[in-house]
Short mmCIF file of N, CA and C in Angstrom, two decimals:
data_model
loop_
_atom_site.label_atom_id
_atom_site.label_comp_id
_atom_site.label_asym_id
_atom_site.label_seq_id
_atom_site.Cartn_x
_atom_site.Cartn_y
_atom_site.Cartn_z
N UNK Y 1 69.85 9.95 78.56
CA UNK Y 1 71.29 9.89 78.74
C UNK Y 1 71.73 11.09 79.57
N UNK Y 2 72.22 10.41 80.43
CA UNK Y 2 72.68 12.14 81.79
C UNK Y 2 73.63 13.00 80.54
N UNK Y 3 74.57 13.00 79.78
CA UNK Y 3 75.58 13.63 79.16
C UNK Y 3 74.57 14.93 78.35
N UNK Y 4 73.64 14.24 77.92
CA UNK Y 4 72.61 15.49 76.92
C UNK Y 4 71.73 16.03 78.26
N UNK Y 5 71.04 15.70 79.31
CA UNK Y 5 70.67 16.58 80.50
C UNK Y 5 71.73 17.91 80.82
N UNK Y 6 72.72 17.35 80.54
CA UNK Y 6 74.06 18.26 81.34
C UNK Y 6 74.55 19.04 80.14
N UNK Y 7 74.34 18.86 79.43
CA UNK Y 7 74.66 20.03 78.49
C UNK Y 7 75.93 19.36 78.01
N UNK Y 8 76.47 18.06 77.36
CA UNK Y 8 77.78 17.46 77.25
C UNK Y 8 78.02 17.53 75.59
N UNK Y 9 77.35 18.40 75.11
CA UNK Y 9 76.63 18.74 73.80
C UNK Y 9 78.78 19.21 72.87
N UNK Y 10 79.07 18.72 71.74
CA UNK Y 10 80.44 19.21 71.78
C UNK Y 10 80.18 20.38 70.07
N UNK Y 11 78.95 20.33 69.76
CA UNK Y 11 78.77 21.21 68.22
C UNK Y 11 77.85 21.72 69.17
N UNK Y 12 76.92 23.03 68.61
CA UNK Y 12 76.26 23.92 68.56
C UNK Y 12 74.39 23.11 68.38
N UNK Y 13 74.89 22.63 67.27
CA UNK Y 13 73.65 21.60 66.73
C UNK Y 13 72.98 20.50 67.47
N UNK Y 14 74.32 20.40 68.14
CA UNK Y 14 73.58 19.12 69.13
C UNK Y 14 73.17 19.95 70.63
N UNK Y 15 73.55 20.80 70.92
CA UNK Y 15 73.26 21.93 71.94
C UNK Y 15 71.72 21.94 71.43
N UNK Y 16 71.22 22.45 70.52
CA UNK Y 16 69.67 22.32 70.23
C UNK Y 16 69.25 21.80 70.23
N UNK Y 17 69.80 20.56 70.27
CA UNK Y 17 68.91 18.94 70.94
C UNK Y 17 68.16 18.51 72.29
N UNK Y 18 69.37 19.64 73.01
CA UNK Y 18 69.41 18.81 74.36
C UNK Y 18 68.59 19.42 75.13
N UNK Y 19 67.97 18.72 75.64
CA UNK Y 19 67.23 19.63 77.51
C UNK Y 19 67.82 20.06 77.92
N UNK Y 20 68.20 20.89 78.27
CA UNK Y 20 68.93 21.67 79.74
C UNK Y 20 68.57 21.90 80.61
N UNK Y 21 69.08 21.52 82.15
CA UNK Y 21 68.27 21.41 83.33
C UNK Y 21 69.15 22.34 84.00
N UNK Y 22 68.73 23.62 84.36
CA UNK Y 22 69.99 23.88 85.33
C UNK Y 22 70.11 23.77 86.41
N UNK Y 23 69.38 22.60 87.19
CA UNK Y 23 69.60 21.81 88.51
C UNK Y 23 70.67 20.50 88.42
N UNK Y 24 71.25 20.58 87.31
CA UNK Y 24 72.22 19.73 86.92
C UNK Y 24 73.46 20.23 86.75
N UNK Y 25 74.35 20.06 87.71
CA UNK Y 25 75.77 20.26 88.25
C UNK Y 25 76.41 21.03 87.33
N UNK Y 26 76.40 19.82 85.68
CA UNK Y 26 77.13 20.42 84.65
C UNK Y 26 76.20 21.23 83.82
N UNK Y 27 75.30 21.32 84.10
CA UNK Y 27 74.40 22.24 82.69
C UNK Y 27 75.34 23.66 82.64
N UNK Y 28 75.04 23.93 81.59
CA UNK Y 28 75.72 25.10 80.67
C UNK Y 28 75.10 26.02 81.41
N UNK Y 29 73.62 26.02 81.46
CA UNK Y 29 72.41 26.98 81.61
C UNK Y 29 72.81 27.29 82.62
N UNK Y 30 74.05 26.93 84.09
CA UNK Y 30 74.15 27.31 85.91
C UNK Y 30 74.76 28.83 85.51
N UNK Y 31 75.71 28.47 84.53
CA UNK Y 31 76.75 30.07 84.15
C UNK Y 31 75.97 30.51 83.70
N UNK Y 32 75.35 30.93 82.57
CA UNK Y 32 74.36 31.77 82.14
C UNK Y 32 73.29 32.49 82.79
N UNK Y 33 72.46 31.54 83.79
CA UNK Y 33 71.78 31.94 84.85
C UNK Y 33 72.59 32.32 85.83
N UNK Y 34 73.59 32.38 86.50
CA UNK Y 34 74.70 33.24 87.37
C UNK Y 34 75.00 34.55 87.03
N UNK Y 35 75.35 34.59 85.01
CA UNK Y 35 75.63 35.82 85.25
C UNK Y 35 74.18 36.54 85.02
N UNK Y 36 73.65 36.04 84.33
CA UNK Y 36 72.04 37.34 84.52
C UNK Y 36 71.86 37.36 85.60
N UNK Y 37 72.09 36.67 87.08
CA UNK Y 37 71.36 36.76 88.17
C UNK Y 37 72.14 37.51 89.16
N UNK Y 38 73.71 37.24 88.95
CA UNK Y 38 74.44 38.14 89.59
C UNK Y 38 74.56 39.45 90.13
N UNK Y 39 74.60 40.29 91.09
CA UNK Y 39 74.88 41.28 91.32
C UNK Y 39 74.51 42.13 90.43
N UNK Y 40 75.68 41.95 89.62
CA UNK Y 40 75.48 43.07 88.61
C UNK Y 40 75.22 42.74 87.27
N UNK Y 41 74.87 41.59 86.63
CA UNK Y 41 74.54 41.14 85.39
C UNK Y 41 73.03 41.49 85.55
N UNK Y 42 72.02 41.18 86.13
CA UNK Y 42 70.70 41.87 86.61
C UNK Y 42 70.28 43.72 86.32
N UNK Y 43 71.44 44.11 86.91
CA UNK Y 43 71.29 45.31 86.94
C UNK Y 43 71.82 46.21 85.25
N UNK Y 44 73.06 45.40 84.74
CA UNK Y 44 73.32 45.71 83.45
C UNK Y 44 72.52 45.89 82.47
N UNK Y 45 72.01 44.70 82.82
CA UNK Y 45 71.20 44.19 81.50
C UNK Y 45 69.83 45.11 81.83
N UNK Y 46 68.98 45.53 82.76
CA UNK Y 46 68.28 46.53 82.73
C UNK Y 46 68.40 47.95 82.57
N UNK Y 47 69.79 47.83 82.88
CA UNK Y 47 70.26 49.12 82.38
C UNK Y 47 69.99 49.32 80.87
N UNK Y 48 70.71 48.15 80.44
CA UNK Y 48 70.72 48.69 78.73
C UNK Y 48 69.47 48.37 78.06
N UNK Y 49 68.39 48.00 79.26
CA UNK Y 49 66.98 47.80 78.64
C UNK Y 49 66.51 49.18 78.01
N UNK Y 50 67.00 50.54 78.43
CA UNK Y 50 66.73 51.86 78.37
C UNK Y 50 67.30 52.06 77.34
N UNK Y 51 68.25 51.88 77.01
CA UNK Y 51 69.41 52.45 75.81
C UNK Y 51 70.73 51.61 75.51
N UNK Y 52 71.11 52.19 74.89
CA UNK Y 52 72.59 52.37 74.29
C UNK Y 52 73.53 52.80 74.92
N UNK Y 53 74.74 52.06 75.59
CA UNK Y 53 75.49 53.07 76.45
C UNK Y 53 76.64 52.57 76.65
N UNK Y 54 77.26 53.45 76.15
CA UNK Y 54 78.79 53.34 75.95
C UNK Y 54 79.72 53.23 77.98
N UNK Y 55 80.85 52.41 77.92
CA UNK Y 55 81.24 51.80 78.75
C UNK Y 55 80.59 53.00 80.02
N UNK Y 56 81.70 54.05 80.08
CA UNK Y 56 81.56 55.01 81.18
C UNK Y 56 79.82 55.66 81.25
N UNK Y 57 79.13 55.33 80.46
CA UNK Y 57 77.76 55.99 81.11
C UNK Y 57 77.00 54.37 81.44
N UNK Y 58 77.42 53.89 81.53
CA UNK Y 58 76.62 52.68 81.62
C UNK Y 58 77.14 52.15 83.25
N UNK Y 59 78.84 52.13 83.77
CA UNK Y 59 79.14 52.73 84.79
C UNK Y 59 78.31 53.68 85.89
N UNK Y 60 78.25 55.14 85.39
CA UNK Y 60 77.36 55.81 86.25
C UNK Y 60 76.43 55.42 86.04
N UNK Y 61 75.76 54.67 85.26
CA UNK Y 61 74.00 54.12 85.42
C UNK Y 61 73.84 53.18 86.39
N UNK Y 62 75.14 52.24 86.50
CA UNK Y 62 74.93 51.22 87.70
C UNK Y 62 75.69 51.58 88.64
N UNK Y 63 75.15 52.51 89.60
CA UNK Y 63 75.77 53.00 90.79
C UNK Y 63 76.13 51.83 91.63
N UNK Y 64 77.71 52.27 91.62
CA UNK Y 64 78.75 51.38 92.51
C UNK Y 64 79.41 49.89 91.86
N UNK Y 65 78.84 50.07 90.53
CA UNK Y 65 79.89 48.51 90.01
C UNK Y 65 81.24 49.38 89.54
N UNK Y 66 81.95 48.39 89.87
CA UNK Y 66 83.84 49.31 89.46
C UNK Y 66 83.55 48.58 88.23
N UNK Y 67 85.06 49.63 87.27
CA UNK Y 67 85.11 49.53 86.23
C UNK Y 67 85.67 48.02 86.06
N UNK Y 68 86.44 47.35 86.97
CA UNK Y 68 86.83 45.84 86.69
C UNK Y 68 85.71 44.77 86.42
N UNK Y 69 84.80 45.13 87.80
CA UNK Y 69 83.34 43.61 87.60
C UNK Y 69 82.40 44.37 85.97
N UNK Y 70 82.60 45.71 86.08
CA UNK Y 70 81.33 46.20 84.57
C UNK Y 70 82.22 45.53 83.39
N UNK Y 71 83.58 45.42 83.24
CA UNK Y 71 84.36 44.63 82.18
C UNK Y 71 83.75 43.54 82.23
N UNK Y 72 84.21 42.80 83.65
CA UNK Y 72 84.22 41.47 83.50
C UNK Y 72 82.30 41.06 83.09
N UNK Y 73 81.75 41.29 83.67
CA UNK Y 73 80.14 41.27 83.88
C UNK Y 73 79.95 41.31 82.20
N UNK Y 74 80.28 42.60 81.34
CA UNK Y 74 79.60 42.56 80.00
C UNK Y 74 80.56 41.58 79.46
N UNK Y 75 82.13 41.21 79.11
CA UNK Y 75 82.14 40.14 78.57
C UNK Y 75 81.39 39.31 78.56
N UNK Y 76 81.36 38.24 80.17
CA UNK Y 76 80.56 37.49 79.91
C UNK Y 76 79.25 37.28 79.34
N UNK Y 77 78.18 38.43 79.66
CA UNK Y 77 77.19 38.63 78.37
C UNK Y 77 76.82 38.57 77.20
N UNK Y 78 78.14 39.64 76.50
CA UNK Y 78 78.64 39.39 75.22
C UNK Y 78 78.76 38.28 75.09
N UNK Y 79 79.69 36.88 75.97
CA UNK Y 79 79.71 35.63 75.61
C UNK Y 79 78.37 34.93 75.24
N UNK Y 80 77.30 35.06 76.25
CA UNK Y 80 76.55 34.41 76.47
C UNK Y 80 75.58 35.06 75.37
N UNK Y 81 75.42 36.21 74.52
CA UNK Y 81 74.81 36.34 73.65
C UNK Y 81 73.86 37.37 73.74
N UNK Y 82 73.93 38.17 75.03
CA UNK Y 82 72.42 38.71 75.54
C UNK Y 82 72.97 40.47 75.42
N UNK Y 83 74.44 40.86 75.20
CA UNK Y 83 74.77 41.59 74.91
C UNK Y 83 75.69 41.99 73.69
N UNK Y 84 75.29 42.88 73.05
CA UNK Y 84 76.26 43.42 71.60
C UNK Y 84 77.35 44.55 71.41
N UNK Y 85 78.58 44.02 71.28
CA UNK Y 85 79.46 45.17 71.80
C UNK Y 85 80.09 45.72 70.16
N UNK Y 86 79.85 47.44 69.87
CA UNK Y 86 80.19 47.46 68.92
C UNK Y 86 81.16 48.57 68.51
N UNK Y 87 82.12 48.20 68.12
CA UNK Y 87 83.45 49.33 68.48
C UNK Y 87 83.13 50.10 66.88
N UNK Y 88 83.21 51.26 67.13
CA UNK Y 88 83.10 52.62 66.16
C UNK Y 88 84.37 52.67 65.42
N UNK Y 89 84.81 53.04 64.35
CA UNK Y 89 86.19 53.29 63.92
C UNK Y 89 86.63 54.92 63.69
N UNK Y 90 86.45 55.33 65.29
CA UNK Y 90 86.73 56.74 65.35
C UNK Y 90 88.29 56.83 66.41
N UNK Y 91 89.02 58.36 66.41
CA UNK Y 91 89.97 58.14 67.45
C UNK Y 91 89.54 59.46 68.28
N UNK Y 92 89.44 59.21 69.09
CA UNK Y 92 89.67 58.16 69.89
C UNK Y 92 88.18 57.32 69.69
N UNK Y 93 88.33 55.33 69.88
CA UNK Y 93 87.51 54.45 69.22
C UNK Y 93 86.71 54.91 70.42
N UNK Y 94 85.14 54.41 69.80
CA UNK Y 94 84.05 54.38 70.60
C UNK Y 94 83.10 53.31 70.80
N UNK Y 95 83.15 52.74 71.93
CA UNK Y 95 82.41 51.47 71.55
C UNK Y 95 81.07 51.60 72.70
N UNK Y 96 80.21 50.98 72.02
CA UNK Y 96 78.53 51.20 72.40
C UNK Y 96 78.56 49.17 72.91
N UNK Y 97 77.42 49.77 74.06
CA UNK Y 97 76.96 48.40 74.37
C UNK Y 97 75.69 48.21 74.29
N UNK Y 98 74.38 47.29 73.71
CA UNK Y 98 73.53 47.52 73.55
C UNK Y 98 72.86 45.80 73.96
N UNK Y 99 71.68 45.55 73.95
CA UNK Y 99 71.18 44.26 74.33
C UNK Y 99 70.83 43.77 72.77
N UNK Y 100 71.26 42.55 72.77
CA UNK Y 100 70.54 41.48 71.24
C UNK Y 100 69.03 41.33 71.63
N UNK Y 101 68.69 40.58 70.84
CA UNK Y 101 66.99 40.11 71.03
C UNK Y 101 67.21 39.60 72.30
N UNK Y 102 67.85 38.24 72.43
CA UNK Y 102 67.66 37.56 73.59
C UNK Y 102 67.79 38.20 74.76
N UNK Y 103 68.98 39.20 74.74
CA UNK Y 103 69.36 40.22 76.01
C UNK Y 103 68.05 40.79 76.71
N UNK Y 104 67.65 41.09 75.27
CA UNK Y 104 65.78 42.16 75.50
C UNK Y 104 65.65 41.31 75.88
N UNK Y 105 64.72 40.17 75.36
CA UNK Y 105 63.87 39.35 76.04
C UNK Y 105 64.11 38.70 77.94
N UNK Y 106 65.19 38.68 78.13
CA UNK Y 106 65.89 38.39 79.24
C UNK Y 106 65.80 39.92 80.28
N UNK Y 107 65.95 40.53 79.92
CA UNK Y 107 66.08 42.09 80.80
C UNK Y 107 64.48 42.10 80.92
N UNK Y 108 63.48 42.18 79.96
CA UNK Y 108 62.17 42.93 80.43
C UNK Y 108 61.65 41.44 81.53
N UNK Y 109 61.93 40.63 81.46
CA UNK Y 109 61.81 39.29 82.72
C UNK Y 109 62.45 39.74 83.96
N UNK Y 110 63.85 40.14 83.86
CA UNK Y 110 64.27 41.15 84.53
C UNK Y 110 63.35 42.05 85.09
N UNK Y 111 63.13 43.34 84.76
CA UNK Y 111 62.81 44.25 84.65
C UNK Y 111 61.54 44.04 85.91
N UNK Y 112 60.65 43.25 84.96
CA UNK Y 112 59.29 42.62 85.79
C UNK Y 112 59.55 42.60 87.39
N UNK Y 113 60.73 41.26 87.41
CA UNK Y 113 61.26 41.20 88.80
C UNK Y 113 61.42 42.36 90.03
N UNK Y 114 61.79 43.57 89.34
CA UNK Y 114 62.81 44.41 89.71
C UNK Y 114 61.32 45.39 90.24
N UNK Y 115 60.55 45.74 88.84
CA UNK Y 115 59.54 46.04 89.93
C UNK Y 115 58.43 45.57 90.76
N UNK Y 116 58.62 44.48 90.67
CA UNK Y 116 57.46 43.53 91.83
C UNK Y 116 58.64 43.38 92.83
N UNK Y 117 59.74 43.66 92.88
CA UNK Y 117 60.36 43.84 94.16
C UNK Y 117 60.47 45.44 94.77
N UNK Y 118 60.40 46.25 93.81
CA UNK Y 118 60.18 47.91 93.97
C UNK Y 118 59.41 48.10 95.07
N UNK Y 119 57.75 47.64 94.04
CA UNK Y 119 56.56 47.81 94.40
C UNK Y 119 56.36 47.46 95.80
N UNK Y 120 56.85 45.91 96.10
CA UNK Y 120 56.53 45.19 97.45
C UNK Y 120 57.55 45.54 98.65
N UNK Y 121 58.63 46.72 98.23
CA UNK Y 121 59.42 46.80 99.42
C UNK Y 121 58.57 47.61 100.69
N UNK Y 122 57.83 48.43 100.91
CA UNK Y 122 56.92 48.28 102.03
C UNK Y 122 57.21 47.13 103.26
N UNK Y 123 56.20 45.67 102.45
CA UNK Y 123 56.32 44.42 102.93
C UNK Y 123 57.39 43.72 103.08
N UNK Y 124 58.50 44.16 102.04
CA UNK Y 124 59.95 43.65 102.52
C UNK Y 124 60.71 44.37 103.81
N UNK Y 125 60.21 45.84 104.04
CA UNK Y 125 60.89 46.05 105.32
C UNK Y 125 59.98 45.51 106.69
N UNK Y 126 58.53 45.73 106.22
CA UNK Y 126 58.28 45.32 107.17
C UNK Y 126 58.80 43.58 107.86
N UNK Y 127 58.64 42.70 106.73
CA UNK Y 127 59.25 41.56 107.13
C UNK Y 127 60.67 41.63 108.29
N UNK Y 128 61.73 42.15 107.12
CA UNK Y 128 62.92 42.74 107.73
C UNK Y 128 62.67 43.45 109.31
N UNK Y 129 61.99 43.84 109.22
CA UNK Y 129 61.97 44.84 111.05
C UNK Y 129 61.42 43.98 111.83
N UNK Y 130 60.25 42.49 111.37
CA UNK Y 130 59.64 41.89 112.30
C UNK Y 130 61.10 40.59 112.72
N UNK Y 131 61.51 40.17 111.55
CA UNK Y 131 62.55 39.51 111.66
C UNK Y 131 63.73 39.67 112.56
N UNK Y 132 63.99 41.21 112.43
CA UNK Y 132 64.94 41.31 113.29
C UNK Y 132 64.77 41.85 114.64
N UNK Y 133 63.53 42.14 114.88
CA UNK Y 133 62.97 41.99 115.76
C UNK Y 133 63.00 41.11 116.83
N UNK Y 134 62.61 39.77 116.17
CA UNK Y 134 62.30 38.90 117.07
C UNK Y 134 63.55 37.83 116.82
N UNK Y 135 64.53 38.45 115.74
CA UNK Y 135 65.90 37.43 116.28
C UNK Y 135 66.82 38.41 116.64
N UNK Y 136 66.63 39.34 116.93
CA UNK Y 136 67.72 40.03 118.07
C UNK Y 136 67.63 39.86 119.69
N UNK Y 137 66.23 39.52 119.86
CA UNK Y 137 65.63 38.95 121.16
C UNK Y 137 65.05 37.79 120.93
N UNK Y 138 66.22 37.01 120.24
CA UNK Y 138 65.89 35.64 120.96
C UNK Y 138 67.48 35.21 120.31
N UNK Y 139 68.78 36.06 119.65
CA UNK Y 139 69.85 35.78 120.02
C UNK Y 139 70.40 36.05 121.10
N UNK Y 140 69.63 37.33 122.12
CA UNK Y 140 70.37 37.72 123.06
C UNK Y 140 70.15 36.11 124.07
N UNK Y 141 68.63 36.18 124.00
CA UNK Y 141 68.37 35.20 125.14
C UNK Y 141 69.20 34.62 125.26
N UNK Y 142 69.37 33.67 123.73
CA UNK Y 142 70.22 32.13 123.64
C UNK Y 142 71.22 32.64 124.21
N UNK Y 143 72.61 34.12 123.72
CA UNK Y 143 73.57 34.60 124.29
C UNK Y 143 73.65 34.95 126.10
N UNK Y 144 72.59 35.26 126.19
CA UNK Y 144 72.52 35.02 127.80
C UNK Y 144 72.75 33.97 128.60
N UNK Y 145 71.74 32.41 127.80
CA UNK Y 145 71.53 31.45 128.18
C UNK Y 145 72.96 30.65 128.21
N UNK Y 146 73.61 30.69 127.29
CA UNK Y 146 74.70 30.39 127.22
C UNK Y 146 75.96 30.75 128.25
N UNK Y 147 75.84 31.87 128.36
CA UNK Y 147 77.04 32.53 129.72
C UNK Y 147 76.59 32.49 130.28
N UNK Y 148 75.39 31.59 130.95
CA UNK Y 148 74.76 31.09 132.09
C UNK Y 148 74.10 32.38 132.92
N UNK Y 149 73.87 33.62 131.85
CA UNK Y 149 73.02 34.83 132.91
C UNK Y 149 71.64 34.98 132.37
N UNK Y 150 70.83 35.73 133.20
CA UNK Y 150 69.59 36.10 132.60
C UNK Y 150 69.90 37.27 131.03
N UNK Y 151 68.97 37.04 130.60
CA UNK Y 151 69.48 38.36 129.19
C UNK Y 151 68.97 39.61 129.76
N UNK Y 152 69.85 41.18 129.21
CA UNK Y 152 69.35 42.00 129.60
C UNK Y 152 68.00 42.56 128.75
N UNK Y 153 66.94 43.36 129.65
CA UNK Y 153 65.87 44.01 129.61
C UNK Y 153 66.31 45.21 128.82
N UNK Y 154 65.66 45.55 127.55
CA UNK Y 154 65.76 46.47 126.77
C UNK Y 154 65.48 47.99 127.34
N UNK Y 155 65.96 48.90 128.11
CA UNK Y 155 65.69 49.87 128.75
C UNK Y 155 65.79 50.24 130.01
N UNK Y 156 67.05 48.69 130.41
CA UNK Y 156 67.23 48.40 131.87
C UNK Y 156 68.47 49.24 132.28
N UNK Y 157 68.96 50.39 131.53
CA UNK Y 157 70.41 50.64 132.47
C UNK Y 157 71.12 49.52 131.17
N UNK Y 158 71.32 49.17 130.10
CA UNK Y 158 72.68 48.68 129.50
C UNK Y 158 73.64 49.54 129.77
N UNK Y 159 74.59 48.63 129.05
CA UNK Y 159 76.14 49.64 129.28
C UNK Y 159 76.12 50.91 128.50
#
């Protein structure tokens, strides 16, 4: 039945029934996998693979997320279950953000990623430099070809 593929599940209970495909338009699983994969849901959630960390150090841990997307980013977490937000009853209040099981389990998958992309950046620039390499000279061409001139020679007198 497409409705249980898609996650059309309306209790919790029947959610544990269903397959979830998240190549399926409506699956639940597209948001969930968006925000771990996002920008900065990736980077959060490895963050708090290390520790415990209250809003503003968790901020400077992810250099350059503003304080609006680090709100918005851990709600949704918190929604999705992979983060635990727990307010202190001190004044001024203090609230800690920390990963649930699933969060863990989800971050060190993470994590993995993060350094088999570390490790292999070498080969990622090199890619990157051959790439742009050979499509910066062969957009000029086409750009030449197009305004009907020859393309210029790299070392010819440009402007």
């Amino acid at each position: 039945m497409d409705s249980e593929r898609t996650g059309g599940a309306s209790t919790t209970a029947d959610a544990e029934n269903l397959a979830f495909d998240v190549f399926a338009r409506a699956c639940p699983s597209r948001g969930t996998l968006e925000h771990v994969t996002g920008k900065w849901g990736g980077l959060i959630l490895s963050a708090l693979h290390d520790s415990t960390f209250r809003f503003n150090e968790l901020r400077r841990r992810v250099d350059g997320v503003s304080e609006k997307m680090l709100s918005q980013t851990l709600h949704a977490l918190e929604r999705d279950g992979l983060v635990h937000r727990e307010a202190q009853p001190t004044n001024p209040p203090r609230v800690d953000y920390r990963l649930t099981p699933l969060g863990s389990a989800v971050a060190e998958r993470l994590l993995a990623l993060i350094h088999l992309v570390e490790d292999r950046m070498p080969e990622v620039l090199t890619a990157q430099e051959r790439y742009d390499t050979t499509r910066v000279g062969s957009d000029e061409a086409a750009a030449a070809r197009d305004a009907g001139r020859a393309p210029e020679v790299a070392g010819r007198g440009g402007r």
